[in-house]
Short mmCIF file of C-alpha atoms and ligand atoms in Angstrom, two decimals:
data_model
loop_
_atom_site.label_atom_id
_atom_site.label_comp_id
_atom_site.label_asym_id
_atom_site.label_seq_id
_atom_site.Cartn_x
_atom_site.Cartn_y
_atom_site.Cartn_z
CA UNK A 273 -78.30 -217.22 160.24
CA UNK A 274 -77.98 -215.59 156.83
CA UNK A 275 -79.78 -212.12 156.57
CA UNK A 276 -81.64 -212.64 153.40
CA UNK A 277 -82.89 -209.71 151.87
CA UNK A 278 -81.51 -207.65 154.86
CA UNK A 279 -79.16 -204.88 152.99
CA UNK A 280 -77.88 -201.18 153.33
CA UNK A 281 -76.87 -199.96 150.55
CA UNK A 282 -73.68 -198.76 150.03
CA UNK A 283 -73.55 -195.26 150.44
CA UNK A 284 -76.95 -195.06 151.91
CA UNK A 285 -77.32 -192.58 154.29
CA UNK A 286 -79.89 -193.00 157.18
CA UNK A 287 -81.42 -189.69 157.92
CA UNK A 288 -83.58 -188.35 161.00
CA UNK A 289 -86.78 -189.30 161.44
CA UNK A 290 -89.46 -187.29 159.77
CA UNK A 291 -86.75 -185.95 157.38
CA UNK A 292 -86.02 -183.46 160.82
CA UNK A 293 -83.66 -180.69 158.99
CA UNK A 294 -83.11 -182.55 156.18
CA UNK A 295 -83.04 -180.58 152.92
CA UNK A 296 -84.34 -182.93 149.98
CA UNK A 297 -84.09 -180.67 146.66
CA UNK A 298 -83.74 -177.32 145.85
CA UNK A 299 -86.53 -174.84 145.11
CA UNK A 300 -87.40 -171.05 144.05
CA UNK A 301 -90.82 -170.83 145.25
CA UNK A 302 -90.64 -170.10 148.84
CA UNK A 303 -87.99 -169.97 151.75
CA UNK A 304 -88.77 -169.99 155.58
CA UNK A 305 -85.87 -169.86 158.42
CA UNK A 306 -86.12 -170.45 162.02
CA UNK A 307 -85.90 -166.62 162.99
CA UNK A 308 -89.60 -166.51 161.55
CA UNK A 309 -89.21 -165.53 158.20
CA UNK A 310 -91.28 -166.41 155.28
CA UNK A 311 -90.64 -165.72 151.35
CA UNK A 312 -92.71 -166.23 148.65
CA UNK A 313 -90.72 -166.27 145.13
CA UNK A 314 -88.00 -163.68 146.85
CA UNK A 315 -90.70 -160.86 149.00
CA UNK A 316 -91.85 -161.17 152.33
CA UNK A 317 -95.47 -163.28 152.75
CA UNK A 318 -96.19 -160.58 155.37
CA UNK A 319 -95.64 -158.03 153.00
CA UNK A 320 -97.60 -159.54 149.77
CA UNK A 321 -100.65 -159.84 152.50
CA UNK A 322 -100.51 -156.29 153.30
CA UNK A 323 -99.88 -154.72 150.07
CA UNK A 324 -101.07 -156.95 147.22
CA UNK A 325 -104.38 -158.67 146.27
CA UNK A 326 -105.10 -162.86 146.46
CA UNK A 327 -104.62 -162.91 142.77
CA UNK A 328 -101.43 -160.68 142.44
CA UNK A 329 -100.05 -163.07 144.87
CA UNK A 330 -100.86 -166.75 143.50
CA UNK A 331 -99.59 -165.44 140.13
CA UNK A 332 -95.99 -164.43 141.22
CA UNK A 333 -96.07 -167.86 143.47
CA UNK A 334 -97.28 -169.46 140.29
CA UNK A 335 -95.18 -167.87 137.90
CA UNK A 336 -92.36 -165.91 139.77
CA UNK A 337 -93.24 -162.78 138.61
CA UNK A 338 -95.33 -160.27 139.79
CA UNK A 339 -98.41 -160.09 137.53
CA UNK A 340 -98.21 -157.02 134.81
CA UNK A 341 -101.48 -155.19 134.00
CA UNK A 342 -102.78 -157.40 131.15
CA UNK A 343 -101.44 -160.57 133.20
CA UNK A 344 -103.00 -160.30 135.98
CA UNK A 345 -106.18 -159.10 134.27
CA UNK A 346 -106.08 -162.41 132.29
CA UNK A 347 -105.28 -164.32 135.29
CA UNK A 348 -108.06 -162.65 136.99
CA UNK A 349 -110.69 -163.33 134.49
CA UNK A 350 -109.59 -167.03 134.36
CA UNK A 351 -110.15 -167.54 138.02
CA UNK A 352 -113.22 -166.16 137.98
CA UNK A 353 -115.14 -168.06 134.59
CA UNK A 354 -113.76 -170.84 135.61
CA UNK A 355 -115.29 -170.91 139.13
CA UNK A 356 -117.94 -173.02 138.51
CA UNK A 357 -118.80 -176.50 138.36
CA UNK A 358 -121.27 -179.06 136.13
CA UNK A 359 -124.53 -180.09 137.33
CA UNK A 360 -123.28 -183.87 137.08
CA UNK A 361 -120.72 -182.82 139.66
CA UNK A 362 -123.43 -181.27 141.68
CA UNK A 363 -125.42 -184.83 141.53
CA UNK A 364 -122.15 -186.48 142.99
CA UNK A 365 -122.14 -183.86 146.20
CA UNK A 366 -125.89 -184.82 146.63
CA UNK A 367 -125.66 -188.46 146.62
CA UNK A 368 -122.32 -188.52 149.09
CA UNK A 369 -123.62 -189.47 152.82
CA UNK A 370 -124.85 -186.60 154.48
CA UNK A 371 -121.74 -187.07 157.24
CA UNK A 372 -118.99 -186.41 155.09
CA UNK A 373 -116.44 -184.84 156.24
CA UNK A 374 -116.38 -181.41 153.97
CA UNK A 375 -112.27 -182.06 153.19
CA UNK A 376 -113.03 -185.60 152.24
CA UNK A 377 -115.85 -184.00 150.01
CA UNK A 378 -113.30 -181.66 148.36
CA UNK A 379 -110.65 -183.77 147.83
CA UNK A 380 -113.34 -186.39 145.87
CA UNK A 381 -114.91 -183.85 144.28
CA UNK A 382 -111.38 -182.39 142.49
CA UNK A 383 -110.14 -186.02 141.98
CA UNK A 384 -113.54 -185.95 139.47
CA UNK A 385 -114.78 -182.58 138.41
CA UNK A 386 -114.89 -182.00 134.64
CA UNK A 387 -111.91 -179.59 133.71
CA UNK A 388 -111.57 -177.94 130.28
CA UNK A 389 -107.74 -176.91 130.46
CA UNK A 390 -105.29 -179.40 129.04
CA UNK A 391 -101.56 -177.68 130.14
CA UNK A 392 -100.57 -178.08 133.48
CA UNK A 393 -100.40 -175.02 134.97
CA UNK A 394 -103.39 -173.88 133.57
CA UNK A 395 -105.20 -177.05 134.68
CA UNK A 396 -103.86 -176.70 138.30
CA UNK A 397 -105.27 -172.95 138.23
CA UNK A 398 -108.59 -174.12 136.88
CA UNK A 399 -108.39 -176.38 140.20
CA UNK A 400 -107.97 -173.50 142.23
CA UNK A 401 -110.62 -171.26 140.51
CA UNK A 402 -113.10 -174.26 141.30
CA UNK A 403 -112.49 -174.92 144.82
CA UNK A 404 -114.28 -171.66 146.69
CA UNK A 405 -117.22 -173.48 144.53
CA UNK A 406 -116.63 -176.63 145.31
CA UNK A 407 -116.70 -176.03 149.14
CA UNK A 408 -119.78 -173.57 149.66
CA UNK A 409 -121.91 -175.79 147.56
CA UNK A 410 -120.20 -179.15 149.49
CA UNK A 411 -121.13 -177.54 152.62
CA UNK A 412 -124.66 -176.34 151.69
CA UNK A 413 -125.66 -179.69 149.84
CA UNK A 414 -124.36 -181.89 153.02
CA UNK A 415 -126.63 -179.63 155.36
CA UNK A 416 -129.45 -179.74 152.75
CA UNK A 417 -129.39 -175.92 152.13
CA UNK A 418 -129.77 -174.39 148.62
CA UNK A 419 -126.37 -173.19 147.08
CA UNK A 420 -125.47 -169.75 146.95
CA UNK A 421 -125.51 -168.27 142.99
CA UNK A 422 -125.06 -165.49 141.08
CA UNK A 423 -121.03 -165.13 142.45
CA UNK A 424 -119.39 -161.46 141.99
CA UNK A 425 -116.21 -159.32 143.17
CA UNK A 426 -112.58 -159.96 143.55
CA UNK A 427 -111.57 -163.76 144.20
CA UNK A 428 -111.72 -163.13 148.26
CA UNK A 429 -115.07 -161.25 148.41
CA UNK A 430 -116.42 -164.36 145.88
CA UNK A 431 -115.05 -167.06 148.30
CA UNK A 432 -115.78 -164.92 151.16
CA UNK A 433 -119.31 -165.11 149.56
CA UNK A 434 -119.71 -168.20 149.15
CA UNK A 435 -118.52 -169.10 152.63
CA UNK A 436 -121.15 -166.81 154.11
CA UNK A 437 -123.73 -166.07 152.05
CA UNK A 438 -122.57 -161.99 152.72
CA UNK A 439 -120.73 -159.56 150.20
CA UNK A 440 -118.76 -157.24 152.88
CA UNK A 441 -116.08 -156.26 151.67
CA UNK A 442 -114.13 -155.19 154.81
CA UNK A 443 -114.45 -158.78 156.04
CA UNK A 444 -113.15 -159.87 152.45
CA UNK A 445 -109.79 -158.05 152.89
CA UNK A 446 -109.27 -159.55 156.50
CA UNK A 447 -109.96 -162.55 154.85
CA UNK A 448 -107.63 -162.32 151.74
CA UNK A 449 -104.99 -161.46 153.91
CA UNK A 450 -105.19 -164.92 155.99
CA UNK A 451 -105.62 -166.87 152.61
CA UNK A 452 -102.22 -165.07 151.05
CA UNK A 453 -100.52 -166.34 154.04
CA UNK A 454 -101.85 -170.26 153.83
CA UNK A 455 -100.55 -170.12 150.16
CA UNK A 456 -97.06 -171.21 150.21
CA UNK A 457 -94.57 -173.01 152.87
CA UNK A 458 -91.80 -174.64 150.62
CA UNK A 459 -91.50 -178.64 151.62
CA UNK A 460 -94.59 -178.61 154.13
CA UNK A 461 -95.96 -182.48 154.17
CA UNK A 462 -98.90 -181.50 151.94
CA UNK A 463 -96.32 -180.61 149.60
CA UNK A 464 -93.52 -182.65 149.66
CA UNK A 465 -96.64 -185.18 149.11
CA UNK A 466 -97.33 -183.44 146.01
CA UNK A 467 -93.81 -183.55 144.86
CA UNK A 468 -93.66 -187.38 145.35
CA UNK A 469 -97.01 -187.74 143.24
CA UNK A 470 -95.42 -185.28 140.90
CA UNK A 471 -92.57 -187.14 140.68
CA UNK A 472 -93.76 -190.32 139.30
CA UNK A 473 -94.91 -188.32 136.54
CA UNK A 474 -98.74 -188.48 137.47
CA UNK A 475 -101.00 -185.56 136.33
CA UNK A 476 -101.48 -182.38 138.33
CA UNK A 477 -105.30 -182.94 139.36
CA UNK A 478 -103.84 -186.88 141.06
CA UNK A 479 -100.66 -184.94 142.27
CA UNK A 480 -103.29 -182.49 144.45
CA UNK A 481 -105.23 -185.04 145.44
CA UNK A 482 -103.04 -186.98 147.20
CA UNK A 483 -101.70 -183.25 148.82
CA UNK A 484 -105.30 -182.84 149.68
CA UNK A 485 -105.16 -186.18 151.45
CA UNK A 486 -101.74 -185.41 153.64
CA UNK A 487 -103.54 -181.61 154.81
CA UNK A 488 -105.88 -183.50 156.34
CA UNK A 489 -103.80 -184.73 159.53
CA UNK A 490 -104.24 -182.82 162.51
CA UNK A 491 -100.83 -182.21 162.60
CA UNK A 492 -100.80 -180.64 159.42
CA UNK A 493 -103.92 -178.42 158.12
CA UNK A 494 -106.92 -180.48 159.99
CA UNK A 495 -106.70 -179.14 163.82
CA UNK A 496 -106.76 -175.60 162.74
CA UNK A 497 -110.49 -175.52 164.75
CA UNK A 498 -109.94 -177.51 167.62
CA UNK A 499 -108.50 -174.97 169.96
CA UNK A 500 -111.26 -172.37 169.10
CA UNK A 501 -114.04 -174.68 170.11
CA UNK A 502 -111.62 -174.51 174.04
CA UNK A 503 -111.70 -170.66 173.58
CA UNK A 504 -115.30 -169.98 173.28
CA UNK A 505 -116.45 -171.22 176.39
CA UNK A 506 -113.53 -169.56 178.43
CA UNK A 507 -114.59 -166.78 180.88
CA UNK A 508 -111.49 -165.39 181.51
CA UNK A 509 -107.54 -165.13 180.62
CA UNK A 510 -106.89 -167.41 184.45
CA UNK A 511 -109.39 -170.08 182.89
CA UNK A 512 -107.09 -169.73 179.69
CA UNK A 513 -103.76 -170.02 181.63
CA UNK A 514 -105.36 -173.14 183.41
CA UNK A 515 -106.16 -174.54 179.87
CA UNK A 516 -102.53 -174.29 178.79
CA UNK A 517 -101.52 -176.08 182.39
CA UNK A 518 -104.09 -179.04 182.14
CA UNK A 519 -103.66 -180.06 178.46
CA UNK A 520 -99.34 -179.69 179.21
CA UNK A 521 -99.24 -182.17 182.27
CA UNK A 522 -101.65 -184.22 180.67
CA UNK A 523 -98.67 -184.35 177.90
CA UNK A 524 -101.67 -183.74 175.68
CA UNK A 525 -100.31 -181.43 172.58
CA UNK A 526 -102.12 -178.19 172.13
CA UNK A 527 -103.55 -177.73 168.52
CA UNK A 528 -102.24 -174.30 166.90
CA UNK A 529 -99.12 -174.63 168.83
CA UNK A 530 -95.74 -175.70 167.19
CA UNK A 531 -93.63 -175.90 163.71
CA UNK A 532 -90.93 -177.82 162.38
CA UNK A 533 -89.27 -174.77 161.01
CA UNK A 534 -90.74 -171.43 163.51
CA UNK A 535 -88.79 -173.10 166.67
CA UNK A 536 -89.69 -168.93 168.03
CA UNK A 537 -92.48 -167.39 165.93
CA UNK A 538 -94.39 -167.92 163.47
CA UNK A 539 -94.55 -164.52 161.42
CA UNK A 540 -97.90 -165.64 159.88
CA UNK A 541 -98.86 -166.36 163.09
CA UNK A 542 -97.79 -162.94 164.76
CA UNK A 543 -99.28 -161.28 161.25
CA UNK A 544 -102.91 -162.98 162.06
CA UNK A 545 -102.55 -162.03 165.54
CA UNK A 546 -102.20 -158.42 164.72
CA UNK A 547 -105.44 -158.97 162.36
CA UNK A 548 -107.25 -160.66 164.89
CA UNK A 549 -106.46 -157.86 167.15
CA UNK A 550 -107.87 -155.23 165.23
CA UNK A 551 -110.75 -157.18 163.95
CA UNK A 552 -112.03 -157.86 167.51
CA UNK A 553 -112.50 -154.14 167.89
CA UNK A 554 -114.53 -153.90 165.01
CA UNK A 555 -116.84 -157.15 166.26
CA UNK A 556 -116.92 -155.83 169.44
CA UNK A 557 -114.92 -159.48 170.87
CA UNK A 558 -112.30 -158.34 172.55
CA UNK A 559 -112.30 -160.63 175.08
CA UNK A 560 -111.66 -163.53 172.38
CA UNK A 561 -108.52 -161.46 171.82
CA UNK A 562 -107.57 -161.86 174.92
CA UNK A 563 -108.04 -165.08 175.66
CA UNK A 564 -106.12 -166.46 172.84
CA UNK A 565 -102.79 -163.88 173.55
CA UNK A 566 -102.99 -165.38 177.05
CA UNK A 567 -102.77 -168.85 175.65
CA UNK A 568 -99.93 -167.88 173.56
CA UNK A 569 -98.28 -166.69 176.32
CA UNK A 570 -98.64 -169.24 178.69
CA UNK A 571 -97.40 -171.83 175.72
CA UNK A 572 -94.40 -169.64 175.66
CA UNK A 573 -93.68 -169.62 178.81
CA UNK A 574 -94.47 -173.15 179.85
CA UNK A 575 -92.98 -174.71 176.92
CA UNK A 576 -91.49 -172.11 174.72
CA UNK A 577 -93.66 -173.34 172.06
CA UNK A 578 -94.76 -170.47 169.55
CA UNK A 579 -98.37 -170.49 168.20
CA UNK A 580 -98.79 -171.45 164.39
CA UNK A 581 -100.66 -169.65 161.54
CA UNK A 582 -103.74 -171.84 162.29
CA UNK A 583 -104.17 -170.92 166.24
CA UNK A 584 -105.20 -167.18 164.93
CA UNK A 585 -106.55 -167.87 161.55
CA UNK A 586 -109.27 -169.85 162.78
CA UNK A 587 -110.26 -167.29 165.59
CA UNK A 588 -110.02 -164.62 163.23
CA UNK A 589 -112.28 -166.55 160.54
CA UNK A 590 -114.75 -167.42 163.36
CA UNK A 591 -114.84 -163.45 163.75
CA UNK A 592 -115.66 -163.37 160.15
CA UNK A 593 -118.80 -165.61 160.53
CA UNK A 594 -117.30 -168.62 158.45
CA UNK A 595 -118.40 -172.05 159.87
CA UNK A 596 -115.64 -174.23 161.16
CA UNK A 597 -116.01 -176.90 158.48
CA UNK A 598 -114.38 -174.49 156.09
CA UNK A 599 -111.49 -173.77 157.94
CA UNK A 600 -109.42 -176.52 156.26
CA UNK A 601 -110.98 -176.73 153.09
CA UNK A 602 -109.62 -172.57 152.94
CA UNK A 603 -106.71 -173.62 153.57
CA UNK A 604 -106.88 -175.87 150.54
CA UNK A 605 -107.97 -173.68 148.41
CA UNK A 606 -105.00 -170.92 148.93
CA UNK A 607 -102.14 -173.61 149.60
CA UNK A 608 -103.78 -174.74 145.95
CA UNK A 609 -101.41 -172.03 143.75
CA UNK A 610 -98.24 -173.10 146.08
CA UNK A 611 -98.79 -176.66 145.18
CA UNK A 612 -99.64 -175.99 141.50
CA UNK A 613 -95.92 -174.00 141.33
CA UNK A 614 -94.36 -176.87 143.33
CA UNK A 615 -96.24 -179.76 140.74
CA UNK A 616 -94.47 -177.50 137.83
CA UNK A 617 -91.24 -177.00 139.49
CA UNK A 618 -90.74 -181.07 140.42
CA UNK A 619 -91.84 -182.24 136.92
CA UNK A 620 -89.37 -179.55 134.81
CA UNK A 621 -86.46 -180.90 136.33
CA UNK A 622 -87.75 -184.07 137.67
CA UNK A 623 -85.99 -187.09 139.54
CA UNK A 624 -88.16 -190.42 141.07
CA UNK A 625 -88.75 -189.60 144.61
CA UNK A 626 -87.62 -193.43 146.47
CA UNK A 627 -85.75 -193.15 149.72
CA UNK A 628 -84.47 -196.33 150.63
CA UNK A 629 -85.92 -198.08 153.75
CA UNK A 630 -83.59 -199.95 157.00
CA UNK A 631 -85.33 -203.32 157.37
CA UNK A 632 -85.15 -204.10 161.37
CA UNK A 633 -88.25 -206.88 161.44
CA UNK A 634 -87.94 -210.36 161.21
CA UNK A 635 -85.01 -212.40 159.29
CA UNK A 636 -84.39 -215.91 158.38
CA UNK A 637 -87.99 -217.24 159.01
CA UNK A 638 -88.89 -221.10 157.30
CA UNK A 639 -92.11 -221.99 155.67
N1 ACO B 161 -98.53 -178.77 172.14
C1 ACO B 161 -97.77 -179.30 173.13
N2 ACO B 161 -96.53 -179.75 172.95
C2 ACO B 161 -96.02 -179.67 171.72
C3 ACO B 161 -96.74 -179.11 170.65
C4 ACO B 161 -98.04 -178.67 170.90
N3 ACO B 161 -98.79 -178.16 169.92
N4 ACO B 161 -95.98 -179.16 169.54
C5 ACO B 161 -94.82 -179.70 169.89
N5 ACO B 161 -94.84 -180.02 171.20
C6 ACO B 161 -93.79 -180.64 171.99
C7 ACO B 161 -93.78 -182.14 171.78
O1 ACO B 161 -94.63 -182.79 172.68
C8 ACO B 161 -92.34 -182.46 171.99
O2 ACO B 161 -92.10 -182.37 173.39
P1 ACO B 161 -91.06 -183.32 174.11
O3 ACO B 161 -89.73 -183.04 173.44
O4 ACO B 161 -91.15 -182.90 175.53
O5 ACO B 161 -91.54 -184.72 173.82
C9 ACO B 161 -91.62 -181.27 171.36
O6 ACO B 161 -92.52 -180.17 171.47
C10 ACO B 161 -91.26 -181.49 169.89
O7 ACO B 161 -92.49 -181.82 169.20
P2 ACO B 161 -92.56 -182.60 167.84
O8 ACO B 161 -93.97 -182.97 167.60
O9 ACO B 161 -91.54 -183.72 167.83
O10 ACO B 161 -92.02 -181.51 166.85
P3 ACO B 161 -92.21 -181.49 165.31
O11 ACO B 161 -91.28 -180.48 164.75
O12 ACO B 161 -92.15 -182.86 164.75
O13 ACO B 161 -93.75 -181.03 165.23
C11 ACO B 161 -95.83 -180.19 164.76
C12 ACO B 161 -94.30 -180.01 164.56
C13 ACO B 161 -96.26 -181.53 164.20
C14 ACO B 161 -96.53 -179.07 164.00
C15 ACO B 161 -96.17 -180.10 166.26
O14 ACO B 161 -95.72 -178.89 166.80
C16 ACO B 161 -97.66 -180.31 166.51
O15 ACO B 161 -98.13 -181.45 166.56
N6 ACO B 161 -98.46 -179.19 166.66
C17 ACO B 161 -99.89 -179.31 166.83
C18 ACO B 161 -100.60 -179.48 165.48
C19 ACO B 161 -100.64 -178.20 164.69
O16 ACO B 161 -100.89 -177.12 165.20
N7 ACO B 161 -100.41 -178.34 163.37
C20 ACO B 161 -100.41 -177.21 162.45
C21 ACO B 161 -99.02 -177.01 161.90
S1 ACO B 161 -98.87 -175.44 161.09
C22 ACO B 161 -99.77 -175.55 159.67
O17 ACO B 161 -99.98 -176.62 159.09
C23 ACO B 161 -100.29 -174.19 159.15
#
């Protein structure tokens, strides 16, 4: 029977699933390798969350350049009078069903909120300046608590702020350290979603959304709590072990763990680790501590499976006193700058994104 419609075409190549080690384009934002290294725009992601602010950082991801004085106190400025949103945008978040989910809030609420900017990198900043906003107020609306005003400080101790209703500043810097290292992973899904919006030549704001929509999976930015919830009712490092053992011949994956790229660490992972080391001394948890290394280390050593960014982040932001609802929506907000450089990088030298598909269902069929 004649295979109508049936075709490969020539020269197609058929590539692994999932795109497995497959390099698509080319960028200059951000490299990663499999020995655990990460780059943003040519320095270490480790070393821009030690040594340089939120800001400093999403302007040389944004721009490629570390931020000069007068830059980066424009850049500054713009993030932070831009923060806000409209009240018409506040009666949206109050007539949304009081079980939304706070990422599907977020990513509604930036498909529609009112935005002044008109050039595209400016517009996708003006995106980024809104979401701390967007997400304290989501959050406090949805529970039916009033919003939190009168916003000061650096961009981390504002979202850090909002997020808890405290201005501490040592919990800020923990914070902005964890939010520097969610900002950039070169051709992550949320990402190389972007860059397929981008590529049809949409604007930034639909080009996020539809990111917004791919971090949601739990394999990608929406499991970073699920392991913590485990953690907290553990009594000891055996009972932790035993965790890793159950959920592994169960075949059941274990959230936090594993990385297309980090095959043997994750050096944002083994950064937050070191964070949430120290800052369960200073909260007095370090049991939590050692719970979670002993996880890690049974994953190793059952599996060989190193834990991900997310597996410490979120027990280091539930040491900070941030509500688990936030945990992704954070993550949006710092991957947010990496996105916006990866929207202007696909459009300035921009192809169609259309892989070609093998057809293997039914052929021939009569009406
Ligand atoms: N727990 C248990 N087993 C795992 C895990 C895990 N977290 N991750 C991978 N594996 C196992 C798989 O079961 C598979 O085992 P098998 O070969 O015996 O069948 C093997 O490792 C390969 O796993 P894949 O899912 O095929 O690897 P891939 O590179 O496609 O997956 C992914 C990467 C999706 C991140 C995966 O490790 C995973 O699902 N992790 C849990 C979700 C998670 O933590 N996501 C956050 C990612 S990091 C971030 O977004 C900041």
């Amino acid at each position: 029977m004649e295979e109508i419609g049936v075709r490969m075409e020539q020269g197609a190549i058929e590539v692994p699933k999932g795109l497995d080690k497959v390099i698509v384009d080319r960028t200059g934002i951000a490299s990663t390798d499999s020995d655990g290294n990460l780059v943003y725009r040519g320095y270490r992601a480790v070393d821009l969350a030690e040594k340089r602010s939120f800001e400093q950082t999403a302007y040389l991801v944004m721009y490629g350049h570390l931020p000069d004085s007068s830059e980066i106190e424009d850049f500054s400025r713009f993030l932070m009078i831009n923060y806000g949103i409209d009240d018409s945008t506040e009666r949206i978040m109050q007539l949304m069903p009081k079980d939304t989910k706070l990422i599907d809030l977020l990513r509604s609420v930036v498909s529609l909120v009112p935005l002044k900017e008109k050039k595209d990198d400016k517009i996708l900043i003006e995106i980024g300046a809104k979401m701390p906003r967007i997400s304290s107020d989501g959050y406090r609306i949805l529970k039916g608590m009033p919003i939190l005003k009168d916003v000061q400080g650096s961009y981390a101790e504002r979202f850090y702020y909002l997020l808890t209703g405290n201005y501490d500043s040592v919990g800020a810097r923990y914070f902005e350290k964890i939010l520097i290292l969610y900002m950039e992973h070169e051709f992550n899904a949320s990402t190389f979603t972007l860059r397929v919006a981008a590529s049809t030549l949409t604007d930034p704001r639909a080009a996020v959304t539809a990111a917004l929509a791919a971090l949601k999976g739990p394999l990608h930015g929406g499991a970073n709590a699920e392991i913590l919830n485990y953690m907290l009712k553990m009594k000891s490092t055996d009972e932790a072990v035993k965790f890793v053992e159950d959920k592994l011949a169960k075949k059941e994956k274990i959230m936090g763990f594993g990385h297309r790229i980090y095959k043997k660490l994750d050096p944002r992972a083994q950064f937050a680790k070191e964070q949430l080391k120290s800052l369960a001394k200073l909260k007095d948890a370090e049991q939590l501590y050692d719970y979670a290394a002993a996880i890690e280390k049974a994953m190793w050593d059952k599996k060989q499976i190193p834990a991900n960014l997310d597996f410490y982040a979120a027990t280091c932001f539930y040491l900070l006193g941030i509500e688990e609802s936030f945990y992704t929506p954070i993550f949006a907000a710092s991957r947010l700058f990496g996105w916006g450089a990866h929207y202007i990088e696909q459009v300035s030298d921009n192809k169609l994104i259309r892989p070609d598909s093998k057809y293997v269902g039914p052929v021939g069929l009569e009406l």
